[in-house]
GROMACS .gro file of C-alpha atoms in nm:
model
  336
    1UNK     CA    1   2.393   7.016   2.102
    2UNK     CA    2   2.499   6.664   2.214
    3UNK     CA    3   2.907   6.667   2.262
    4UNK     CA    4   2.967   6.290   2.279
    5UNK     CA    5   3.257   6.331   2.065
    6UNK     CA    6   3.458   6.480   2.335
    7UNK     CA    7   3.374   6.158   2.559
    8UNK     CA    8   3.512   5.833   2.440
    9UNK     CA    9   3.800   5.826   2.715
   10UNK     CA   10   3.740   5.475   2.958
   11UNK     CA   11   3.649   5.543   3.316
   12UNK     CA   12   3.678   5.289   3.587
   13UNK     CA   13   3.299   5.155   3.722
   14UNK     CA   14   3.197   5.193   4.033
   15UNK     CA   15   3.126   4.994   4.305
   16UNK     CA   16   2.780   4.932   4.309
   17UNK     CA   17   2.594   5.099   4.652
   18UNK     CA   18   2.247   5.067   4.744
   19UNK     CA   19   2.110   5.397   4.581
   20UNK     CA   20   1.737   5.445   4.446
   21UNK     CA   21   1.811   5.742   4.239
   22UNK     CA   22   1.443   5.669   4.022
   23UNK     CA   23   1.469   5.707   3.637
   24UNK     CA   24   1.341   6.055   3.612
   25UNK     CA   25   1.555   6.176   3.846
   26UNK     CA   26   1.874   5.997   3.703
   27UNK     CA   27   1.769   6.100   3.355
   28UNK     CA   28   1.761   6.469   3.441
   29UNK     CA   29   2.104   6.474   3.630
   30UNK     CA   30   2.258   6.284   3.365
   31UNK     CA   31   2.138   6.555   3.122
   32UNK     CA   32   2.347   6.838   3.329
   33UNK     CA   33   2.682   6.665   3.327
   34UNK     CA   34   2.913   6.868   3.051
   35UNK     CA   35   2.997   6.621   2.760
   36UNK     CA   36   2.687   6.414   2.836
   37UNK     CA   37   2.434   6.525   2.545
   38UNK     CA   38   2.155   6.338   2.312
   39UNK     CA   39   2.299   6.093   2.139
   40UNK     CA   40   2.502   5.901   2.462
   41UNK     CA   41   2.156   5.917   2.655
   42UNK     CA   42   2.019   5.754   2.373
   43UNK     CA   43   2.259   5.544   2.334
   44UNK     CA   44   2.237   5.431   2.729
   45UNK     CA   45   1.880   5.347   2.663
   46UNK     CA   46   1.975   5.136   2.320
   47UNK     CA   47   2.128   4.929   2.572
   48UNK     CA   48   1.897   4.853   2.807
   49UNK     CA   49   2.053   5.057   3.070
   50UNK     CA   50   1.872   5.251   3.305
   51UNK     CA   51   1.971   5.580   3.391
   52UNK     CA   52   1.958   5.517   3.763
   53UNK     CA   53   2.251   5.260   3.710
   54UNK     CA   54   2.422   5.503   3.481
   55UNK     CA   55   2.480   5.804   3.725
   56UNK     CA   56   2.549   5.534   4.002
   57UNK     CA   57   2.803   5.304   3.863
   58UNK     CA   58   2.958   5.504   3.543
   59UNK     CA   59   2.913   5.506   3.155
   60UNK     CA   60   3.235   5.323   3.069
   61UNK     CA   61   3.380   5.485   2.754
   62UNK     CA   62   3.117   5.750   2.732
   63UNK     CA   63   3.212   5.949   3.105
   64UNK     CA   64   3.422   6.287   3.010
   65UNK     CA   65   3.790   6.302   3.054
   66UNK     CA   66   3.873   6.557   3.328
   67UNK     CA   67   4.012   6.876   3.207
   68UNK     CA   68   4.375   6.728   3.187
   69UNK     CA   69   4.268   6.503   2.923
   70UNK     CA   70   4.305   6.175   3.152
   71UNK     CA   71   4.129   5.910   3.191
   72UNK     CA   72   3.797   6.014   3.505
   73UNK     CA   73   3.910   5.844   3.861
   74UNK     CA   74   3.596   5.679   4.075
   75UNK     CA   75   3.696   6.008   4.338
   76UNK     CA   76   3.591   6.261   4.072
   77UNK     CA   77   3.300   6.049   3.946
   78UNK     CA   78   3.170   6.073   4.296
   79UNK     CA   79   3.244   6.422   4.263
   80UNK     CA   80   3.032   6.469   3.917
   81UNK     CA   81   2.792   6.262   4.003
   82UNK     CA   82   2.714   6.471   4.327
   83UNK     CA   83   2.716   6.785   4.165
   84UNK     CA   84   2.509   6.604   3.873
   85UNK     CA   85   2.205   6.476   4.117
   86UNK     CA   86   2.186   6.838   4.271
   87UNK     CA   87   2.171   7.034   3.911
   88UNK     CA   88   1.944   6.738   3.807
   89UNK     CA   89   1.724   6.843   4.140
   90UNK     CA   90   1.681   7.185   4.054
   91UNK     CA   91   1.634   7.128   3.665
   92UNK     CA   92   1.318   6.901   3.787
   93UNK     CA   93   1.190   7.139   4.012
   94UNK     CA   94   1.210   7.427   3.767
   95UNK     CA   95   1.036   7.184   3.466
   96UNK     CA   96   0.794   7.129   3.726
   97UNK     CA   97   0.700   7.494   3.812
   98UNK     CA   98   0.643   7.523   3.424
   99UNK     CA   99   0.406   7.248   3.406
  100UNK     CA  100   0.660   7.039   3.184
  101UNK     CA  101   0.642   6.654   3.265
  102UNK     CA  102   0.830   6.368   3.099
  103UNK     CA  103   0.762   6.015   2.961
  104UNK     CA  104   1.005   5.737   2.929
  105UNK     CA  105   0.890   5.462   2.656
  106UNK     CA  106   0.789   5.258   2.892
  107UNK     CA  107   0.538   5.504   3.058
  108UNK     CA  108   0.197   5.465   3.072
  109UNK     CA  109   0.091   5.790   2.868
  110UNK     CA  110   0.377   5.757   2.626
  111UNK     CA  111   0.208   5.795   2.266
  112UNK     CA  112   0.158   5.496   2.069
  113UNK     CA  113   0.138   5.629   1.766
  114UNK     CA  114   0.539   5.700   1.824
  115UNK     CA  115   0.642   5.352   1.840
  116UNK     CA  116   0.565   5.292   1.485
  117UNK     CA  117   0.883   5.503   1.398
  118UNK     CA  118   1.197   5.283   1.287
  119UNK     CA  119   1.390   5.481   1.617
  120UNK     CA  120   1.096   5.575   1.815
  121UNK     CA  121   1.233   5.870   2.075
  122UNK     CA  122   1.358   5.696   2.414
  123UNK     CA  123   1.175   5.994   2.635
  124UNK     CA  124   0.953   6.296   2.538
  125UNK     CA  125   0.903   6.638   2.717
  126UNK     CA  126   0.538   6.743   2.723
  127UNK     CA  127   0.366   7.038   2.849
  128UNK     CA  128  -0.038   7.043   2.851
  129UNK     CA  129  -0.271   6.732   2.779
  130UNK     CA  130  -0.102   6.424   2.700
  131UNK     CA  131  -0.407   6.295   2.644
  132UNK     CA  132  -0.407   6.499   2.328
  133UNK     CA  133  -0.167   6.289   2.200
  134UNK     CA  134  -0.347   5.961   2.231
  135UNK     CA  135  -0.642   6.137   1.972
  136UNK     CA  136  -0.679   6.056   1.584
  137UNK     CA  137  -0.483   6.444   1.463
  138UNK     CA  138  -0.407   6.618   1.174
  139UNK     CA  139  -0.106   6.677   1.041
  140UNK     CA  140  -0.006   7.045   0.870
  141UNK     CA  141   0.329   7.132   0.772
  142UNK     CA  142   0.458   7.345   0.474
  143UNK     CA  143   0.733   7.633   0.406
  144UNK     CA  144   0.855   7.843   0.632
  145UNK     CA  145   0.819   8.163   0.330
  146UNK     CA  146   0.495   8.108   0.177
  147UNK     CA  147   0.400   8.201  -0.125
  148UNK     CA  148   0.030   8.346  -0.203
  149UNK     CA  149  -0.089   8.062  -0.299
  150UNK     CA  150   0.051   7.882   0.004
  151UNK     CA  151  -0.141   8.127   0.262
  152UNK     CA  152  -0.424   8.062   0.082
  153UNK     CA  153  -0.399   7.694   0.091
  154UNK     CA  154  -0.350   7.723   0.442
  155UNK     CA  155  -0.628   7.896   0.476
  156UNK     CA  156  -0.831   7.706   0.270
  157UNK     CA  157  -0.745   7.375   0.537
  158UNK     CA  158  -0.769   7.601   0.821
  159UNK     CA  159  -1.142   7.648   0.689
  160UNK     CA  160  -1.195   7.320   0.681
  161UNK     CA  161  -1.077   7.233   1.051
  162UNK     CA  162  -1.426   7.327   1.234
  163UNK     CA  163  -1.575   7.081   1.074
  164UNK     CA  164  -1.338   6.763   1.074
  165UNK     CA  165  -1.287   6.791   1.496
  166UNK     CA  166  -0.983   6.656   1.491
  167UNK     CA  167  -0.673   6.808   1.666
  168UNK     CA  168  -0.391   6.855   1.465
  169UNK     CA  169  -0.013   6.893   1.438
  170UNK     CA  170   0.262   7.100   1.325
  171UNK     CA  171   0.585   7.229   1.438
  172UNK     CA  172   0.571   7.596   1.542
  173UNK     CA  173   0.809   7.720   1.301
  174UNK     CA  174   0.776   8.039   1.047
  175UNK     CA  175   0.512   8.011   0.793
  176UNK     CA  176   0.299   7.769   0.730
  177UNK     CA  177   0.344   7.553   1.034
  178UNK     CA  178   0.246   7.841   1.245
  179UNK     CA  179  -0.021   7.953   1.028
  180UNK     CA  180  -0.165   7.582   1.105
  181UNK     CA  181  -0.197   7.695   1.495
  182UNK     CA  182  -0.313   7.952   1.482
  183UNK     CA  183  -0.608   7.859   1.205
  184UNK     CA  184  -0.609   7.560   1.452
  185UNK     CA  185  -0.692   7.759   1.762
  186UNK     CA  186  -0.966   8.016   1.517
  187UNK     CA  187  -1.116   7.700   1.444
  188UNK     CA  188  -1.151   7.608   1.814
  189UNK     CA  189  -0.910   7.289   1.767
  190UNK     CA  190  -0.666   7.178   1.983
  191UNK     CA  191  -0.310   7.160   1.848
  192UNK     CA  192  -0.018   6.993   1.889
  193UNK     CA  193   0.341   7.160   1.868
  194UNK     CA  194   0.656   6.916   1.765
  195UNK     CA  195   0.968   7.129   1.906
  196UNK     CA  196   1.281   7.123   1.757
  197UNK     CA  197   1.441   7.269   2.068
  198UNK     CA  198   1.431   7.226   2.366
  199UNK     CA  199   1.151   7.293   2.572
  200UNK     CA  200   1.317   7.602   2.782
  201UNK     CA  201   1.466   7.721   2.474
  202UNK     CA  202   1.287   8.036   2.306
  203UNK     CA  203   1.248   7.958   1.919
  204UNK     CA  204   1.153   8.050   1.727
  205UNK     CA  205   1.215   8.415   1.939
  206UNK     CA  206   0.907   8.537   1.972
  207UNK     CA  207   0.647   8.270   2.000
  208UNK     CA  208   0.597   8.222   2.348
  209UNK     CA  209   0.258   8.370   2.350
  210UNK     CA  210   0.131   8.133   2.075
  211UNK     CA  211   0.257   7.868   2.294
  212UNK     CA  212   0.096   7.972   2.584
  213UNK     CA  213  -0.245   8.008   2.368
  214UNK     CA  214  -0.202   7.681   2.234
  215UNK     CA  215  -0.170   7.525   2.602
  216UNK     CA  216  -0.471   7.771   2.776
  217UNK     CA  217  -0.687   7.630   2.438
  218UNK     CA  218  -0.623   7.220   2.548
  219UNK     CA  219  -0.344   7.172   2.315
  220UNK     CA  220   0.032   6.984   2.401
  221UNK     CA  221   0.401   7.093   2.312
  222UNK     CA  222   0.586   6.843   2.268
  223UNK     CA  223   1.009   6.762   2.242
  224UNK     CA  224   1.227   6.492   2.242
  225UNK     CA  225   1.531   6.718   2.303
  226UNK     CA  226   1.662   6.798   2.636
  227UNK     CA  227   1.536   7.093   2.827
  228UNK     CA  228   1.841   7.355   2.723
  229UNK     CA  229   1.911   7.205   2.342
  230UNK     CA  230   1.935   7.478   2.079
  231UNK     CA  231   1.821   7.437   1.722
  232UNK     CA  232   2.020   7.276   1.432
  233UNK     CA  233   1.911   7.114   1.098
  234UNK     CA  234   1.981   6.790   1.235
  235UNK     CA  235   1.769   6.850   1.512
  236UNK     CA  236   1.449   6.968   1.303
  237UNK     CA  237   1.453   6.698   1.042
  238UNK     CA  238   1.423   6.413   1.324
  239UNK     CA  239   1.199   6.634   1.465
  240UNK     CA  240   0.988   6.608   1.139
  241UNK     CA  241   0.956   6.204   1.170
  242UNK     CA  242   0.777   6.281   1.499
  243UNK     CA  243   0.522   6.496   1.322
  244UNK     CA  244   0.450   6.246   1.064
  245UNK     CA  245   0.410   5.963   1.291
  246UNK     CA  246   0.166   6.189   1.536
  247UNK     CA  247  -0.071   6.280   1.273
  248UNK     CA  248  -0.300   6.007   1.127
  249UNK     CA  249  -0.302   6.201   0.804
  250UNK     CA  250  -0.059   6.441   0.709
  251UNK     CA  251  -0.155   6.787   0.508
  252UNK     CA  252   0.172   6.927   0.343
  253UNK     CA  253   0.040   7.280   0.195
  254UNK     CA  254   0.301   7.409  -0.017
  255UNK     CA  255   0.648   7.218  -0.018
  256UNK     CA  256   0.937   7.151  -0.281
  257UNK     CA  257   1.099   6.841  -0.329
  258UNK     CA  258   1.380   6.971  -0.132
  259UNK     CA  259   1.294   7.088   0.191
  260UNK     CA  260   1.226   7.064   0.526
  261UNK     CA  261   0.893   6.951   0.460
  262UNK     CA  262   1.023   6.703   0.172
  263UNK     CA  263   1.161   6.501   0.533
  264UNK     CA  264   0.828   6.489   0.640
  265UNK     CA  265   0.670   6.353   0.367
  266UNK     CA  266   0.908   6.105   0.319
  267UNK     CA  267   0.852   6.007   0.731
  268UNK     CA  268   0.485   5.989   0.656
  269UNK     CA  269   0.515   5.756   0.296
  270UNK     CA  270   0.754   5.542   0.536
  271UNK     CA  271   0.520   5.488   0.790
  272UNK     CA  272   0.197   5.448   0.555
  273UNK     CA  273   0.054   5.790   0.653
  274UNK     CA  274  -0.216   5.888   0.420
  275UNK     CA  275  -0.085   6.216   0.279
  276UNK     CA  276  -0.339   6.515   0.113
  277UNK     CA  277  -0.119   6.702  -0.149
  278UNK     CA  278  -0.291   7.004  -0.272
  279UNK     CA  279  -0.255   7.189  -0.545
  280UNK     CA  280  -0.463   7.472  -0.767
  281UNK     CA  281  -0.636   7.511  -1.077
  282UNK     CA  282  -0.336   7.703  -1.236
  283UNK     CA  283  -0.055   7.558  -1.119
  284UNK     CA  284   0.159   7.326  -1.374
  285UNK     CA  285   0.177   6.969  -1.310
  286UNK     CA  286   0.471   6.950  -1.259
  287UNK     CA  287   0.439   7.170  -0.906
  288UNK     CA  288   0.334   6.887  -0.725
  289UNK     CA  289   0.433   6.555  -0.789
  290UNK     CA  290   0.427   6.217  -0.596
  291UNK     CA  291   0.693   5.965  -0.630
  292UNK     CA  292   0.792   5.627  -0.432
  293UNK     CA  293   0.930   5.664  -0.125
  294UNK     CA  294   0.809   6.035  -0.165
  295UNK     CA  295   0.421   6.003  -0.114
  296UNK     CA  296   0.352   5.698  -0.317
  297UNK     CA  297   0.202   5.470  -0.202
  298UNK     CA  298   0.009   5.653   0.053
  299UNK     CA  299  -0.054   5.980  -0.116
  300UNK     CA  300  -0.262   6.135  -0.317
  301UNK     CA  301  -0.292   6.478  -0.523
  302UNK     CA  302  -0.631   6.707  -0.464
  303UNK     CA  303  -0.682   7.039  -0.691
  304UNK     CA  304  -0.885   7.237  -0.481
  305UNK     CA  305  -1.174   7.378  -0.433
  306UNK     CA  306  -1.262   7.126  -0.783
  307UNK     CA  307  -1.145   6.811  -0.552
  308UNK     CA  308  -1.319   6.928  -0.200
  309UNK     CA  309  -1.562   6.652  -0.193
  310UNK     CA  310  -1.263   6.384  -0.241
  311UNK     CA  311  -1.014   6.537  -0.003
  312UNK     CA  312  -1.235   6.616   0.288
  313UNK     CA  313  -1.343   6.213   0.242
  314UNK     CA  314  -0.975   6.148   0.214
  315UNK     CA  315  -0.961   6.306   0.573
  316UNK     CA  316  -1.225   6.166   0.750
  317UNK     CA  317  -1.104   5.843   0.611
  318UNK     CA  318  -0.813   5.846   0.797
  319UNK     CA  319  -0.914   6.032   1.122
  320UNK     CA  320  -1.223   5.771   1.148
  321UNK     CA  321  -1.505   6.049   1.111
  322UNK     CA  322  -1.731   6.040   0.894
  323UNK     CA  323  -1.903   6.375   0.753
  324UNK     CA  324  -2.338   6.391   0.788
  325UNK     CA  325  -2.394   6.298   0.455
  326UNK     CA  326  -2.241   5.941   0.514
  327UNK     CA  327  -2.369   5.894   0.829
  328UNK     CA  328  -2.699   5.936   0.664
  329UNK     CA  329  -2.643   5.683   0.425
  330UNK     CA  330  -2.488   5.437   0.702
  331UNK     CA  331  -2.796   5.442   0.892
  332UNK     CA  332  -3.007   5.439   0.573
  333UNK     CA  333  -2.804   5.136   0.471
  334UNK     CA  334  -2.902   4.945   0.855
  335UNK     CA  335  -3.256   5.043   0.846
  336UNK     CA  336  -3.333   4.846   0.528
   0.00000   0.00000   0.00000
């Protein structure tokens, strides 16, 4: 939880000193100083800052007050700072015994696909390929309580994963975002998980095993969050604009118009996502229905299994692979 509210008290800057604290480094210490959260990191790298100049010379209005409620002296910035770069040491070394690396915007590595957001993240925390992130995926998201018609549908895309290749994405929560792992990882498909934690924390409880399968199987975890941050709603619907910007086509399998998912169809119609709604023979019209700004233009409705032919076209469309059947016509088209 970022607690930048408790920091708007003016420091004076320090004397600049011929330190090369690197980025990462800066970034990580930074991270471990109390009242230095999210948003003011974010908000350093808004303006062009770099975090090496940060933990050297000061944030200005954004360093804590000191426990009397007074304005931070230079003596017990030094004093911060120090204790800063050595929990920022320690906080590397232990994200580097897990395998857990991190890319600035800048980096080379740092997935494209991101900087088509309106506030693309500043970092990202990755564990496994980041290569994987690079590849034309699949988005899957959905409810977290499912109905029966909402496992099957997940099933039902789950069966069609083998075939399409392509890895996909989802967010490791309850229901049908986990369901898409794990029919991922049957399918033998790599998959991507969004956090909307941190990457130490342990949420949802329980589901460090899938995690682990999903990195021994060539899949990536993913967060934007720092290392320790719990979860919040906040935190999971930004969260949600990274899944829809990841995925060159996003699969919502059973959603309501307000919801979680709701976010990330709305991310996706922003961004010009092409979005698969499905829907059965028996369900009212009404149950799924497209409007601007919420699927249109972008979207489209498939009632499956009548519509399998269109949506698994609709798929390949947009992940650039194209099924035998028009590959056969393609190169019976060239040959005459």
């Amino acid at each position: 939880m970022d607690r930048s509210s408790d920091i708007h008290r003016p420091v004076a800057l320090l004397r600049p000193s011929t330190s090369t604290t690197n980025e990462e480094q800066a970034f990580l210490a930074l991270s471990t100083i109390h009242g230095i959260g999210q948003k003011t990191l974010f908000a350093v790298a808004d303006d062009r800052r770099s975090f090496a100049d940060a933990l050297e010379y000061g944030l200005g209005a954004t360093i804590p007050a000191g426990s009397d409620g007074k304005p931070i002296s230079e003596r017990q910035w030094l004093r911060v700072r120090g204790h800063a770069r050595e929990r920022g040491e320690r906080l590397a070394e232990h994200l580097e015994a897990l395998g857990i690396g991190l890319l600035f915007r800048n980096s080379p590595g740092f997935p494209s696909a991101l900087l088509d957001l309106e506030r693309p993240p500043h970092w990202l925390f990755f564990q496994g390929s980041v290569e994987r992130l690079a590849e034309p995926s699949i988005a899957i998201v959905g409810t977290r309580k499912p109905s029966s018609d909402g496992l099957f549908l997940s099933r039902y895309v789950g069966a069609c994963l083998g075939e399409w290749g392509a890895p996909t994405v989802s967010g490791l929560a309850a229901g049908i975002d986990r369901l898409a792992h794990e029919h991922s990882l049957h399918a033998g498909v790599p998959t991507i998980a969004v956090l909307g934690t941190g990457m130490l924390e342990d949420y949802p409880k329980g589901s460090g095993r899938l995690r682990d399968h999903i990195l021994s199987t060539g899949g990536t975890i993913v967060s934007e969050y720092l290392p320790t941050t719990s979860y919040s709603a906040e935190n999971f619907v930004q969260r949600n604009r990274l899944q829809a910007a990841l995925g060159r086509v996003l699969i919502p399998a059973e959603w309501n118009r307000r919801s979680g998912t709701a976010h990330t169809v709305r991310f996706a119609t922003n961004l010009g996502r092409p979005i698969a709604c499905l829907r059965l023979p028996e369900w009212p019209d009404d149950r799924v229905v497209l409007g601007r700004g919420l699927g249109l233009p972008s979207g489209k409705i498939f009632t499956v299994p009548r519509d399998q032919t269109r949506f698994d076209a609709f798929v390949r469309a947009a992940i650039g692979k194209l099924s035998l059947a028009q590959s056969s016509q393609l190169s019976l088209f060239g040959d005459s």
